Structures are given as structure tokens and as C-alpha cells.
């Protein structure tokens, strides 16, 4: 199959180049021009404008037909479909030769019906060939295939009209709408003549008078080479337009990046002019770190004091510690105490999507700091740009770190610029960054101890109104592992809860609620707890509390509760008197005994068959303590004072069996001790469980009263 495309060529504009574009060189080309006899002489000159390739092959012929108007038919085809094309060409030649024979026209239409309905319409309407009912039906079918349904409907309506004078019917106007300039002499369809034979003399007088209003219709087939060229031209055009678009986008993005860089530099410079409002007195719980940083303050205030004897202050000070311990506040306090400019940037602010931006900002930061000296440059989260380099990393990834190393070596301590940085992951830093001469002074900022937490709580509670009976020491003891930021959050949460309940001051209950929320999560007040589950939880927590109360070496009780929080249905909280750096074997065994107390209480009250899964966390904690005693602390007589790896699979089979046997022995002995305590104090366990069911939460004082059999509140 091959595809036809319509192109228009006008008699007064026909040039040889036009025909060469319209008629590419095919294996065979045939051109037939049908003209009225009176215009034959005029069209002889027309053939001279055809390509020489056509004339040399004698493929161009000029034929005359009566009552016809100029029509140019171009036929060409490839050798692969030569037989089919010859068949169509023969049918077309017969149809044009026997123009008055409707059977020849029908045969021609039938051959074209499946592939070229447009050509059927053109031949039917403009050639003036004879027609019968079969030709009319083929014409209607061609109209339907080309989507001209309304026109096809009218044609079929005329076909179905039997022996009716169309010129006198009401459809004359409709037919004129289909074919304007319909001939005045209408012919009946049954007489092998169509009533849709339009007069085209007014449209085509001669080829010399052709214009845009009177075109010559040329049907051509596009060659494969032309299709390839067309798609190639489209792809090249699309690629060029895309390249221009990307080029303009990159120029715009680069301009925006330059503007942001300028803005960032201005922000850095402006931040250095504003001194922080934090002093050393505002920072509590890190006295050792403040003492070390006081040297930096003295150097910035009086550098001659250190340089007179040839001493040099470290260029870089690295603050190391967990999040929330006050590393950034310490750096700001140094700048405030020394009265120098302070430049702050986060490690993640250096790099962006463009290569080289990070190194550029490092240079800008240090240049501005030198101009404003004496000054302090503080980089928070240094590990974001100073992590260890990998040989496999691309060069641009290491540009920011390399530039930072160059800048640290590029100035002396006499210039009055001190570089400070903070990180909570010092192991990830590149060794070249922490060597002497760069960040050679390391200041550890640890979590505060009990005294530090107490001083932090006192500092933050000055800003709120608290009740007179609040004991901040209890809060400090009950918040081990809290950082300064955690304690500030605790005070803020307590103040919010107090304000929500319209209280005049923040009470101890508000602080307890805030601490429990941070440690264990929000109370699940909407959780549905059955009476049986509530009773089991009460005995479980009561067992922990009684074992802790009667076991030597156990930490003091603080509170017991059966209010669900997070994934826990209840808990017993113990508070140390002071923070401890080490623990004795007696204290470890007491922890295991208390952990086993909950399971033992369930066995005594419910039976071994009814113990619950609530002891999972207790058994895990007890096993971890026993394993550490045996494998790390040398607290097993049979294993001896040796330390083994946590992964027991690396041990020999005999050693592994011995270690596991000792761990099991420690747990079984602890379970036996807890069982002895709870059996001895079974009545106290019942009273404590009953009190927990009624009041849900009991303090250490209330627990002791219940154990002694004293009444608390409305307990009878």
C-alpha cells in the first residue's frame, strides 16, 4: 500500500522545480492530462514545463475529452507493488477512455473503495463520468469512509428515490448546498447520469487562467527517503529547541545562584555585627567546658598575655558532645564574653546543587572574619562537611573540606580569628581536620549529672511561677540522661499543662506529668483495659515494688503506676541518690531481683499456667545484666575474671556452654530470692495491688504506708 497526499499547483505558477519536488524519481511514473478539446492548444505549452525525466521516458500524455475541464493525474509506484499499481492504472485508463460507460466507472470505483475513497469522490464529482445506481452507492460509501456522513445520507436518500424528478423536489436546495454551481440541466439517476454534475467552466477556463480559486489537484505519494528526511528534520529541530531551552534555563539558574551567594555573604556579614546575648552565667551543668573555653575569652581580650612568652592559642576549638548539651550556646557565650564578632554557619549550609559553591562560601566566611577580626567563626555540625574522605568519592565532593583545610592553615593565631566547631559524631571526622594545628583543642560537653541537672532546672524555673512545695532535687534525680534541652522542654511542658488547667502556679504534679510524658509517652486514657488485665498489671507492678523495697542494694522507689503509656501497661520507677559511674555486684544482683519480681508475683497469684507476656521486657533486661556480669565484668566465679565478646558464637563450644550456664544460674537464683520475698510478704502484695487498682499511681511514701497497713486518702 502507498499513501497519497494532495498538493496544489497553479497554472500561472507552475515551474519545473515544483514538479521535481512533487514527482520524486520512482521506478515508474505516468502523467495523464485530460483537457477539453477547445483548450488543447493552450495546454501544449503546459507540458513543456514538466521535468525532462518525464518527457524522456514518454510517460507524459496529453489527451482530450469533450465536456471536461482540466485535470492532472499523476501515477507512480514502486516495483514491489508494480502488478497492483498496473491494475489500478489500467482501470483508470479504461474509465477515462470509456467515460460514458458506467460499468467501467463502477469497476474503477470498486478497486479504489478500500484504499482511496478520496479519489473516488474526486473522480465522481469532477470527471463528469457516467453513473448508475452502483456508482452512486460506491460514491456514498466513499463519503462515509471519509467522515462526510451528512452528505452521504443525502446521497442515499436520492438513490432510494425511485423515478422522481430531483429538480422539482424539496431536496434541490440541499443538493446545491453539497455541490455549489449545479448544472441547470438535471438528469435522472436511473438514466445512468448523475444529478450532481457541476459546471466547472466558470472555475477552469484554461490552464493559463489558473489561480488559488481554480487550482489543479495533484495526488502524489511521499517517498521513503522523504519520510526519513522529514522525521530527521523534526528531530533535529526538536533537539535544537531543547538545547536552547536548557541553555537559557542554566543561565537563569546560574544567575539565581550568584544572587543567592551574594545574599548569603551579606547575611554572614550582618550576623557578625550582631553580638550574641548569651553569657557563661546563662549556661549551667557544664562547668568544666566553661573553664576550658575561658582561655579563649582571655586570649581574645588580651592576646599579649599569651604571645609575650611565645605561646600560641590553638587555631581551632572542637566542641564534642551529645545533642542538646549546649555546644552552640557555649560558642556564643565565648563571643559575648570577649566582645568580638561572631559568625555562625551550619555545616549543611555550605554545599548546594552547584559544584564549587561550598568552597566559595568557605573562602567568603574566612575573608569576612579576617576583616572583622578579632572574631569567632563557629561551624555547627562539622561532620556534615568534614567527614572522612573516601578515595572513591568524586573530586567535587571533597572540595569544601579541602578548602576548609587550606583556610585553617592560611592564617595565624595572631590575626585574632578563632575557629570553633561542634559535632556529636567525632569518629566520622577526617583525621586531617583534627590534627594539631587545626582543630587541635577538643572540649567535651557531656550530659549533666544530678548537680548539673539541678542547676539547669533552677535556671529555667526562674522564668516561670512555681509552687512553694516543689522539690527540684527529686526532679533532678528522676531525670538521668536528660540533656539541658530536655530539661528546658520538661519545664516548658509543665508550664503549658499548668496554664491549661488554669492553675496559679506550676505544681509538682505538672513536673511529674511532663517527665513521665517525655520518658514513657502520653497517657493512653482512651485505652480499654479489662478488670482482669488491670488486676494482673497491679500484681505485676506490686511485685516489682515489694522486691525493690526489701532487697539490699536496690535503688529507692519513686513511684508505681498502672496507667498505660506507650507500649507499657504500667511501671515502677526507681531513682538513684546520685549519678554513678560504676556499680557493684550487689547492685547488679538487686536489679535482676527487681526485674524478676513481676513474673514471680504473677506465678504466686495467677499460677504458672496463667502468667502473661508482660514480663518480656523484664526478662530481657535481667538477661542483659547477667550476661554483662559474666562476659564483661568478671563477676562469675566459674568463668573467672575474663572478658568475652558480646557475640557468643565466636567462643568455643565448652566456653559458650559455661557462659550460658552461669547466666542461667544468676537468673534462677534471682527468681528464687524474689519468690522468697513475695511469699513472705504476700499480704503486703495484696494490699499494694488493691491500692494500685483504686488509685492507679502511688508515690514511694504512699507505697510504704500501704505496706505498713496504714490508710491513704480514702483507702479502707
XYZ file of C-alpha atoms in Angstrom:
716
model
C 0.000 0.000 0.000
C 1.103 3.552 -0.518
C -0.257 6.810 0.739
C -1.393 9.817 -1.345
C -1.037 13.420 -0.345
C -2.824 16.300 -2.048
C -0.817 19.239 -3.272
C -1.979 22.229 -5.304
C -0.153 23.673 -8.281
C -1.418 26.624 -10.255
C -1.154 27.096 -13.976
C 0.374 30.519 -13.847
C 2.937 29.490 -11.180
C 3.949 26.059 -12.418
C 7.717 25.746 -12.638
C 9.989 22.872 -13.346
C 11.326 22.860 -9.752
C 7.793 22.494 -8.423
C 7.210 19.343 -10.428
C 10.564 17.927 -9.430
C 9.586 18.339 -5.769
C 6.138 16.885 -6.339
C 7.272 13.962 -8.507
C 10.351 12.255 -6.984
C 12.092 9.684 -9.079
C 10.233 6.403 -8.788
C 10.623 3.181 -10.718
C 7.707 4.182 -12.900
C 5.944 7.480 -13.421
C 2.875 8.185 -15.540
C 1.225 11.558 -16.048
C -2.059 11.958 -17.885
C -3.623 15.354 -18.528
C -7.284 15.406 -19.527
C -8.424 18.697 -21.017
C -11.362 19.904 -23.105
C -10.723 19.976 -26.819
C -11.019 23.725 -27.049
C -8.146 24.134 -24.551
C -5.835 21.620 -26.201
C -3.676 24.195 -27.900
C -3.278 26.142 -24.678
C -2.120 23.101 -22.751
C 0.516 22.113 -25.235
C 2.724 24.773 -23.714
C 1.971 23.387 -20.256
C 3.637 20.068 -20.957
C 6.886 21.830 -21.718
C 7.144 22.750 -18.043
C 7.247 19.115 -16.942
C 10.601 17.596 -15.857
C 12.823 16.293 -18.608
C 12.906 12.930 -16.827
C 9.192 12.570 -17.518
C 9.348 13.665 -21.159
C 12.358 11.494 -21.947
C 10.512 8.366 -20.828
C 7.439 9.255 -22.894
C 5.366 8.907 -19.772
C 3.538 12.194 -20.214
C 0.498 12.242 -22.481
C -1.973 14.977 -23.364
C -5.474 13.689 -24.010
C -8.715 15.377 -24.956
C -12.215 14.678 -23.765
C -15.406 16.514 -24.521
C -17.254 18.438 -21.808
C -14.347 18.045 -19.398
C -12.232 20.517 -17.524
C -8.508 20.351 -16.920
C -7.461 17.557 -14.527
C -3.887 16.388 -13.958
C -3.478 12.749 -12.874
C -0.049 11.635 -11.660
C 0.543 7.949 -11.018
C 3.794 6.385 -9.862
C 4.612 3.339 -7.831
C 7.463 1.125 -6.669
C 8.428 -2.107 -8.294
C 7.411 -4.091 -5.170
C 3.719 -3.370 -5.850
C 4.028 -2.988 -9.623
C 1.344 -5.530 -10.580
C -1.283 -3.989 -8.336
C -0.459 -0.479 -9.466
C -0.621 -1.518 -13.113
C -4.044 -2.994 -12.458
C -5.245 0.312 -10.981
C -3.635 2.230 -13.827
C -5.396 0.078 -16.417
C -8.764 0.538 -14.708
C -8.217 4.287 -14.559
C -7.265 4.410 -18.225
C -10.373 2.430 -19.194
C -12.550 4.645 -17.019
C -11.153 7.747 -18.703
C -11.360 6.225 -22.172
C -14.919 4.974 -21.783
C -16.128 7.975 -19.887
C -19.749 7.282 -20.828
C -19.719 3.676 -19.650
C -20.953 3.453 -16.025
C -19.772 -0.157 -15.714
C -16.168 0.887 -16.322
C -16.584 3.634 -13.729
C -18.032 1.165 -11.207
C -15.143 -1.261 -11.725
C -12.694 1.574 -11.147
C -14.540 2.744 -8.027
C -14.706 -0.769 -6.615
C -10.934 -1.219 -6.963
C -10.333 2.074 -5.124
C -13.029 1.708 -2.452
C -10.869 0.106 0.265
C -7.782 2.293 -0.120
C -8.535 5.583 -1.856
C -12.072 6.821 -1.076
C -10.940 10.420 -1.618
C -10.014 9.644 -5.226
C -13.476 8.099 -5.792
C -15.091 11.317 -4.566
C -12.814 13.461 -6.746
C -13.412 11.349 -9.877
C -17.149 11.115 -9.258
C -17.652 14.834 -8.705
C -15.223 16.399 -11.200
C -14.589 13.995 -14.095
C -18.155 14.038 -15.471
C -18.113 10.268 -15.924
C -21.307 8.284 -16.475
C -23.063 6.981 -13.367
C -25.618 4.427 -12.348
C -27.019 3.266 -9.058
C -23.939 1.128 -8.309
C -21.650 4.120 -8.894
C -23.852 6.223 -6.634
C -23.625 3.596 -3.894
C -19.833 3.481 -4.175
C -19.797 7.265 -4.001
C -21.944 7.222 -0.858
C -19.685 4.604 0.704
C -16.611 6.740 -0.048
C -18.289 9.701 1.629
C -18.949 7.612 4.719
C -15.352 6.362 4.809
C -14.078 9.934 4.756
C -16.431 11.053 7.520
C -18.859 13.062 5.350
C -21.877 11.352 6.886
C -24.412 14.086 6.316
C -23.560 14.319 2.660
C -23.642 10.516 2.328
C -27.093 10.433 3.915
C -28.473 12.848 1.333
C -26.932 10.832 -1.498
C -28.503 7.619 -0.232
C -31.809 9.410 0.089
C -31.599 10.349 -3.600
C -30.676 6.805 -4.532
C -33.741 5.453 -2.765
C -35.962 7.903 -4.572
C -37.446 5.870 -7.417
C -38.175 7.724 -10.698
C -38.565 11.095 -9.069
C -37.637 14.378 -10.683
C -34.930 15.708 -8.375
C -35.033 19.188 -9.875
C -38.670 19.614 -8.790
C -38.277 18.067 -5.315
C -37.641 19.812 -1.997
C -34.119 18.452 -1.911
C -32.844 20.576 -4.786
C -31.646 23.184 -2.344
C -29.810 20.577 -0.287
C -28.064 19.205 -3.361
C -26.969 22.693 -4.306
C -25.515 23.035 -0.827
C -23.470 19.907 -1.438
C -22.328 20.918 -4.934
C -22.463 24.625 -5.496
C -22.980 25.744 -9.109
C -25.012 22.612 -10.005
C -25.818 22.347 -13.681
C -29.167 23.696 -14.674
C -29.960 20.518 -16.617
C -30.579 17.799 -14.041
C -30.551 14.194 -15.128
C -32.292 11.232 -13.577
C -30.171 8.704 -11.704
C -31.858 5.823 -13.482
C -30.666 7.201 -16.860
C -27.010 6.444 -15.955
C -26.346 10.146 -15.447
C -25.891 11.795 -12.081
C -27.793 14.804 -10.940
C -24.659 16.046 -9.159
C -22.698 17.057 -12.268
C -21.405 20.568 -11.529
C -20.375 23.025 -14.287
C -16.709 23.820 -13.834
C -16.229 26.073 -16.870
C -16.581 29.083 -14.656
C -13.866 27.671 -12.398
C -11.366 26.495 -15.052
C -11.289 28.491 -18.306
C -7.795 27.354 -19.174
C -4.524 26.480 -17.544
C -3.242 29.942 -18.182
C -6.020 31.372 -16.034
C -5.476 29.090 -13.016
C -5.306 30.775 -9.638
C -5.792 29.947 -5.993
C -9.507 29.852 -6.611
C -9.100 27.450 -9.538
C -6.299 25.039 -8.605
C -5.070 21.927 -10.345
C -5.235 18.989 -7.900
C -2.180 16.755 -7.946
C -2.203 13.488 -5.956
C 1.321 12.368 -5.024
C 2.911 9.648 -2.930
C 5.627 10.546 -0.429
C 8.795 8.512 -0.838
C 10.516 6.637 1.963
C 13.528 8.903 1.676
C 11.287 11.935 2.018
C 9.686 10.486 5.155
C 13.078 9.791 6.692
C 14.239 13.288 5.843
C 11.078 14.803 7.327
C 11.468 12.936 10.638
C 15.180 13.696 10.770
C 14.447 17.371 10.263
C 11.814 17.230 13.017
C 14.188 15.545 15.468
C 16.977 17.993 14.706
C 14.626 20.923 15.182
C 13.317 19.475 18.445
C 16.857 18.852 19.703
C 17.921 22.369 18.824
C 14.927 23.911 20.581
C 15.559 21.714 23.653
C 19.203 22.735 23.733
C 18.290 26.416 23.587
C 15.755 25.908 26.391
C 18.271 24.124 28.626
C 20.894 26.760 27.885
C 18.566 29.580 28.890
C 17.453 27.660 31.984
C 21.039 27.093 33.100
C 21.872 30.760 32.569
C 18.865 31.766 34.654
C 19.674 29.236 37.384
C 23.299 30.359 37.481
C 22.216 33.964 37.817
C 19.890 33.000 40.650
C 22.711 31.065 42.329
C 25.013 34.073 42.123
C 22.314 36.242 43.660
C 21.796 33.753 46.465
C 25.529 33.615 47.031
C 25.687 37.398 47.297
C 22.724 37.386 49.669
C 24.355 34.659 51.757
C 27.559 36.664 52.034
C 25.593 39.705 53.141
C 23.777 37.599 55.733
C 27.083 36.289 57.079
C 28.476 39.794 57.339
C 25.333 41.069 59.044
C 25.347 38.201 61.537
C 28.885 39.054 62.578
C 27.892 42.584 63.537
C 25.241 41.350 65.998
C 26.748 40.033 69.225
C 25.017 37.055 70.861
C 23.042 37.671 74.035
C 24.281 34.556 75.871
C 26.799 34.648 78.729
C 28.547 31.938 80.699
C 26.198 32.556 83.622
C 23.281 31.501 81.401
C 24.840 28.070 80.833
C 24.627 25.520 83.635
C 25.762 21.958 84.156
C 28.948 22.148 82.037
C 31.385 23.854 84.382
C 34.471 22.020 83.081
C 33.754 23.042 79.489
C 33.241 26.669 80.516
C 36.564 26.642 82.328
C 38.411 25.435 79.228
C 36.712 27.975 76.979
C 37.597 30.788 79.365
C 41.122 30.560 77.922
C 39.768 31.535 74.505
C 37.978 34.516 76.031
C 41.158 35.694 77.763
C 43.132 35.363 74.523
C 40.641 37.453 72.564
C 40.569 40.102 75.294
C 44.303 40.212 75.972
C 46.328 38.356 73.312
C 49.640 39.887 74.514
C 49.292 37.889 77.706
C 49.795 34.670 75.738
C 52.111 35.838 72.966
C 54.612 37.640 75.206
C 56.244 34.369 76.209
C 55.938 32.837 72.748
C 52.813 30.833 73.422
C 50.169 30.245 70.787
C 46.497 29.692 71.264
C 45.023 26.802 69.279
C 43.507 27.904 65.991
C 40.530 25.607 66.236
C 38.360 24.526 69.147
C 36.174 21.456 68.611
C 33.193 21.013 70.939
C 32.214 17.351 71.280
C 29.080 16.106 72.986
C 25.575 14.672 72.614
C 22.802 16.799 71.117
C 21.255 19.406 73.379
C 24.161 19.802 75.806
C 24.778 23.478 74.947
C 27.669 23.424 72.468
C 26.285 26.263 70.346
C 25.429 28.311 73.438
C 28.997 27.916 74.695
C 30.399 29.280 71.423
C 28.023 32.251 71.563
C 28.928 32.856 75.197
C 32.633 32.985 74.284
C 31.916 35.688 71.680
C 29.731 37.631 74.119
C 32.240 37.476 76.974
C 35.101 38.505 74.683
C 33.061 41.200 72.917
C 34.088 40.098 69.405
C 32.177 39.439 66.191
C 30.511 36.042 65.917
C 29.982 34.315 62.558
C 27.735 31.265 62.578
C 27.090 28.749 59.788
C 25.702 25.239 59.771
C 27.658 22.517 58.045
C 24.813 21.816 55.646
C 24.639 25.464 54.506
C 27.893 25.368 52.543
C 27.049 22.951 49.752
C 24.233 23.335 47.248
C 23.384 21.872 43.861
C 26.216 23.697 42.048
C 29.779 22.443 42.155
C 32.195 24.808 43.889
C 29.615 26.726 45.935
C 30.795 25.133 49.210
C 34.449 26.039 48.678
C 33.473 29.558 47.662
C 31.430 30.086 50.813
C 34.265 28.822 52.986
C 36.560 31.435 51.438
C 33.956 34.168 51.868
C 33.359 33.217 55.510
C 37.035 33.372 56.423
C 37.654 36.572 54.450
C 34.826 38.351 56.255
C 36.044 37.014 59.614
C 39.550 38.375 58.937
C 38.136 41.783 58.034
C 36.138 41.864 61.282
C 38.912 40.471 63.497
C 39.078 39.779 66.348
C 36.220 37.391 65.688
C 34.917 33.870 66.182
C 33.841 31.596 63.337
C 31.510 28.846 64.525
C 30.552 25.899 62.280
C 27.759 23.763 63.679
C 27.510 20.076 62.724
C 31.049 19.990 61.357
C 30.654 16.339 60.336
C 28.342 17.487 57.503
C 31.365 18.826 55.581
C 34.315 17.317 57.483
C 33.585 13.602 57.302
C 36.336 11.172 56.343
C 37.306 11.275 52.683
C 36.956 8.213 50.516
C 39.269 7.609 47.534
C 36.228 6.535 45.535
C 34.491 9.874 46.036
C 34.409 12.361 43.192
C 36.733 15.351 43.355
C 33.955 17.913 43.738
C 32.647 16.147 46.874
C 35.924 16.870 48.684
C 36.268 20.489 47.526
C 34.563 22.039 50.562
C 36.649 20.062 53.064
C 39.872 20.742 51.169
C 39.136 24.461 51.120
C 38.417 24.396 54.866
C 41.766 22.698 55.498
C 43.520 25.319 53.379
C 41.854 28.181 55.255
C 42.763 26.687 58.634
C 46.410 26.643 57.533
C 46.199 30.030 55.842
C 46.069 32.290 58.880
C 47.910 32.516 62.154
C 46.528 32.830 65.648
C 47.908 36.381 65.759
C 45.207 37.527 63.364
C 42.632 37.288 66.146
C 40.338 34.772 64.452
C 39.307 31.690 66.417
C 37.594 28.794 64.646
C 35.088 26.867 66.731
C 33.040 23.893 65.610
C 30.612 21.434 67.154
C 29.843 17.801 66.429
C 28.119 14.887 68.145
C 29.873 12.336 65.937
C 33.634 12.957 66.249
C 34.502 9.462 64.974
C 33.344 10.436 61.484
C 35.662 13.465 61.159
C 38.629 13.353 58.805
C 41.943 12.929 60.683
C 43.456 15.807 58.714
C 40.858 18.102 60.254
C 41.502 17.175 63.893
C 45.303 17.058 63.803
C 47.375 19.561 65.827
C 47.467 22.934 64.110
C 43.836 22.847 63.032
C 41.133 21.633 65.421
C 43.690 20.587 67.993
C 41.780 21.598 71.151
C 38.878 19.283 71.927
C 36.369 20.302 74.588
C 33.971 17.578 75.729
C 30.481 18.776 76.646
C 28.852 15.780 78.392
C 25.341 15.203 79.654
C 24.836 16.917 83.027
C 24.953 14.922 86.258
C 22.496 15.312 89.132
C 24.058 18.566 90.313
C 24.187 19.860 86.758
C 20.536 18.951 86.134
C 19.554 20.632 89.384
C 21.320 23.861 88.397
C 19.719 23.754 84.935
C 16.253 23.242 86.446
C 16.816 26.136 88.846
C 17.874 28.358 85.939
C 14.838 27.556 83.784
C 12.290 27.667 86.635
C 13.276 31.276 87.328
C 11.309 32.233 84.218
C 8.033 30.636 85.418
C 5.931 30.789 88.578
C 6.277 27.558 90.558
C 4.611 26.321 93.736
C 6.347 26.664 97.095
C 6.491 22.924 97.856
C 8.349 21.878 94.711
C 11.492 19.839 95.334
C 13.691 20.229 92.249
C 16.138 17.701 93.696
C 13.596 14.931 93.124
C 13.190 16.069 89.523
C 16.958 16.121 89.039
C 17.275 12.588 90.457
C 14.394 11.383 88.304
C 15.821 12.646 85.017
C 19.057 10.687 84.450
C 20.323 11.032 80.896
C 18.432 14.285 80.282
C 20.325 16.996 78.419
C 19.916 20.699 79.004
C 17.499 20.917 76.076
C 15.441 18.032 77.518
C 15.184 19.754 80.891
C 14.143 23.023 79.262
C 11.456 21.108 77.377
C 10.313 19.468 80.638
C 9.862 22.839 82.333
C 8.026 24.221 79.317
C 5.669 21.207 79.121
C 4.861 21.536 82.827
C 4.100 25.250 82.446
C 1.821 24.567 79.469
C -0.121 21.905 81.392
C -0.477 24.190 84.386
C -1.773 27.008 82.218
C -4.194 24.636 80.506
C -5.725 23.722 83.879
C -5.980 27.425 84.886
C -3.605 26.970 87.842
C -1.974 29.931 89.534
C 1.436 28.202 89.638
C 3.230 25.143 88.318
C 2.923 22.265 90.778
C 4.994 19.156 91.352
C 2.294 17.079 89.656
C 2.787 19.128 86.496
C 6.526 18.421 86.518
C 5.928 14.715 87.196
C 3.436 14.561 84.335
C 5.873 16.275 81.946
C 8.722 13.937 82.927
C 6.610 10.800 82.527
C 5.385 12.022 79.156
C 8.957 12.512 77.932
C 10.198 9.189 79.328
C 7.235 6.893 78.664
C 4.945 8.739 76.272
C 1.475 10.187 76.633
C -1.076 8.513 78.863
C -3.439 6.260 76.926
C -6.575 7.340 78.732
C -8.826 6.097 75.951
C -7.343 2.568 76.052
C -9.863 -0.074 77.139
C -8.378 -2.175 79.944
C -10.413 -5.042 81.346
C -10.692 -5.549 85.095
C -8.748 -8.792 84.826
C -5.919 -7.145 82.894
C -5.882 -4.247 85.334
C -5.652 -6.697 88.279
C -2.808 -8.633 86.639
C -0.901 -5.410 85.976
C -1.400 -4.270 89.564
C 0.081 -7.508 90.983
C 2.912 -7.401 88.427
C 3.952 -3.847 89.341
C 3.346 -4.548 93.028
C 5.812 -7.445 92.808
C 8.485 -5.126 91.375
C 7.843 -2.571 94.120
C 7.961 -5.048 97.035
C 11.158 -6.734 95.830
C 12.783 -3.298 95.403
C 11.626 -2.342 98.893
C 13.061 -5.443 100.635
C 16.204 -6.110 98.532
C 19.523 -4.724 99.819
C 21.389 -2.626 97.241
C 18.277 -1.724 95.218
C 17.621 1.881 94.248
C 14.979 3.754 96.188
C 11.416 3.618 94.978
C 9.973 6.757 93.461
C 6.536 5.761 92.187
C 4.447 2.901 90.847
C 1.646 3.237 88.296
C -0.675 1.056 86.234
C -1.649 3.859 83.815
C -0.874 2.715 80.242
C 1.808 4.754 78.491
C 3.197 3.930 75.081
C 3.578 0.148 74.835
C 3.635 -0.336 78.593
C 0.619 -1.099 80.811
C 2.416 0.107 83.934
C 5.809 0.707 85.518
C 7.759 1.100 88.740
C 10.267 3.965 88.805
C 13.393 3.929 90.951
C 15.641 6.931 91.494
C 19.319 6.915 92.479
C 20.559 9.253 95.153
C 23.382 10.387 92.886
C 24.670 9.567 89.426
C 27.094 6.666 89.461
C 29.991 5.928 87.176
C 30.270 2.319 88.358
C 28.097 -0.279 90.068
C 28.820 -3.141 92.422
C 27.906 -6.810 92.069
C 25.366 -6.355 94.845
C 23.631 -3.590 92.903
C 23.597 -5.661 89.708
C 22.027 -8.617 91.537
C 19.444 -6.293 93.098
C 18.481 -5.060 89.625
C 17.992 -8.655 88.450
C 15.903 -9.467 91.545
C 13.623 -6.455 90.963
C 13.237 -7.356 87.279
C 12.151 -10.916 88.190
C 9.700 -9.674 90.836
C 6.886 -9.028 88.358
C 6.938 -12.544 86.890
C 7.139 -14.136 90.340
C 4.121 -12.108 91.522
C 2.094 -13.398 88.555
C 3.072 -17.007 89.360
C 2.033 -16.663 93.013
C -1.343 -15.059 92.287
C -2.337 -16.493 88.902
C -0.440 -19.777 88.741
C 2.294 -20.834 86.326
C -0.286 -21.654 83.661
C -1.682 -18.087 83.674
C 1.466 -15.968 83.595
C 1.325 -13.255 80.905
C 3.695 -11.883 78.299
C 4.104 -8.663 80.273
C 7.391 -9.980 81.679
C 9.134 -9.928 78.290
C 10.963 -6.647 78.812
C 11.855 -7.564 82.406
C 13.431 -10.877 81.371
C 15.364 -9.186 78.546
C 16.800 -6.579 80.938
C 17.681 -9.204 83.557
C 19.388 -11.402 80.948
C 21.402 -8.455 79.602
C 22.642 -7.577 83.106
C 23.558 -11.197 83.879
C 25.372 -11.568 80.552
C 27.400 -8.406 81.189
C 28.322 -9.642 84.670
C 29.631 -12.923 83.267
C 31.275 -11.856 79.984
C 32.491 -8.312 80.723
C 32.779 -7.559 84.437
C 34.275 -10.889 85.590
C 31.619 -11.364 88.294
C 31.253 -15.134 87.797
C 33.343 -17.493 89.918
C 33.235 -20.328 87.376
C 34.007 -18.243 84.280
C 36.583 -16.155 86.098
C 37.886 -12.604 85.625
C 37.892 -12.637 81.844
C 36.124 -10.525 79.222
C 34.489 -12.122 76.210
C 32.980 -10.638 73.095
C 29.258 -9.928 73.112
C 28.835 -12.376 70.234
C 28.935 -15.738 71.994
C 29.077 -17.599 68.681
C 32.781 -16.762 68.445
C 33.531 -18.688 71.629
C 34.418 -22.342 71.778
C 31.601 -24.758 72.470
C 32.759 -25.521 76.010
C 33.277 -21.855 76.926
C 29.976 -20.890 75.380
C 28.168 -23.595 77.349
C 29.841 -22.439 80.564
C 28.888 -18.795 79.965
C 25.291 -19.683 79.188
C 25.122 -21.895 82.273
C 26.353 -19.074 84.506
C 23.852 -16.604 83.026
C 21.026 -19.054 83.643
C 22.232 -19.653 87.206
C 22.199 -15.934 88.003
C 18.648 -15.589 86.690
C 17.359 -18.648 88.557
C 18.943 -17.506 91.819
C 17.371 -14.061 91.390
C 13.985 -15.650 90.741
C 14.334 -17.735 93.904
C 15.188 -14.676 96.006
C 12.222 -12.739 94.590
C 9.911 -15.704 95.253
C 11.053 -15.871 98.871
C 10.391 -12.145 99.392
C 6.909 -12.169 97.869
C 5.817 -15.335 99.677
C 6.946 -13.835 102.944
C 5.093 -10.560 102.247
C 2.016 -11.962 100.457
C -0.410 -9.810 102.482
C 1.535 -6.651 101.682
C 1.422 -7.638 97.990
C -2.378 -7.969 98.117
C -2.773 -4.585 99.835
C -0.418 -2.904 97.348
C -2.223 -4.384 94.336
C -5.578 -3.256 95.743
C -4.259 0.281 96.240
C -2.889 0.420 92.691
C -6.243 -0.704 91.276
C -8.008 2.055 93.203
C -5.556 4.951 92.852
C -3.606 3.830 89.723
C -0.493 5.779 90.809
C 1.299 5.652 94.164
C 4.357 7.571 95.334
C 7.125 5.977 97.405
C 5.666 7.394 100.628
C 2.218 6.032 99.782
C 3.690 2.617 98.927
C 5.386 2.440 102.332
C 2.113 3.380 104.071
C 0.207 0.672 102.216
C 2.846 -1.931 103.094
C 2.619 -0.954 106.774
C -1.165 -1.262 106.592
C -1.841 2.451 107.034
C -4.676 4.215 105.266
C -4.035 6.695 102.444
C -6.704 9.048 101.206
C -9.975 7.015 101.112
C -8.443 3.553 101.302
C -10.266 1.444 103.942
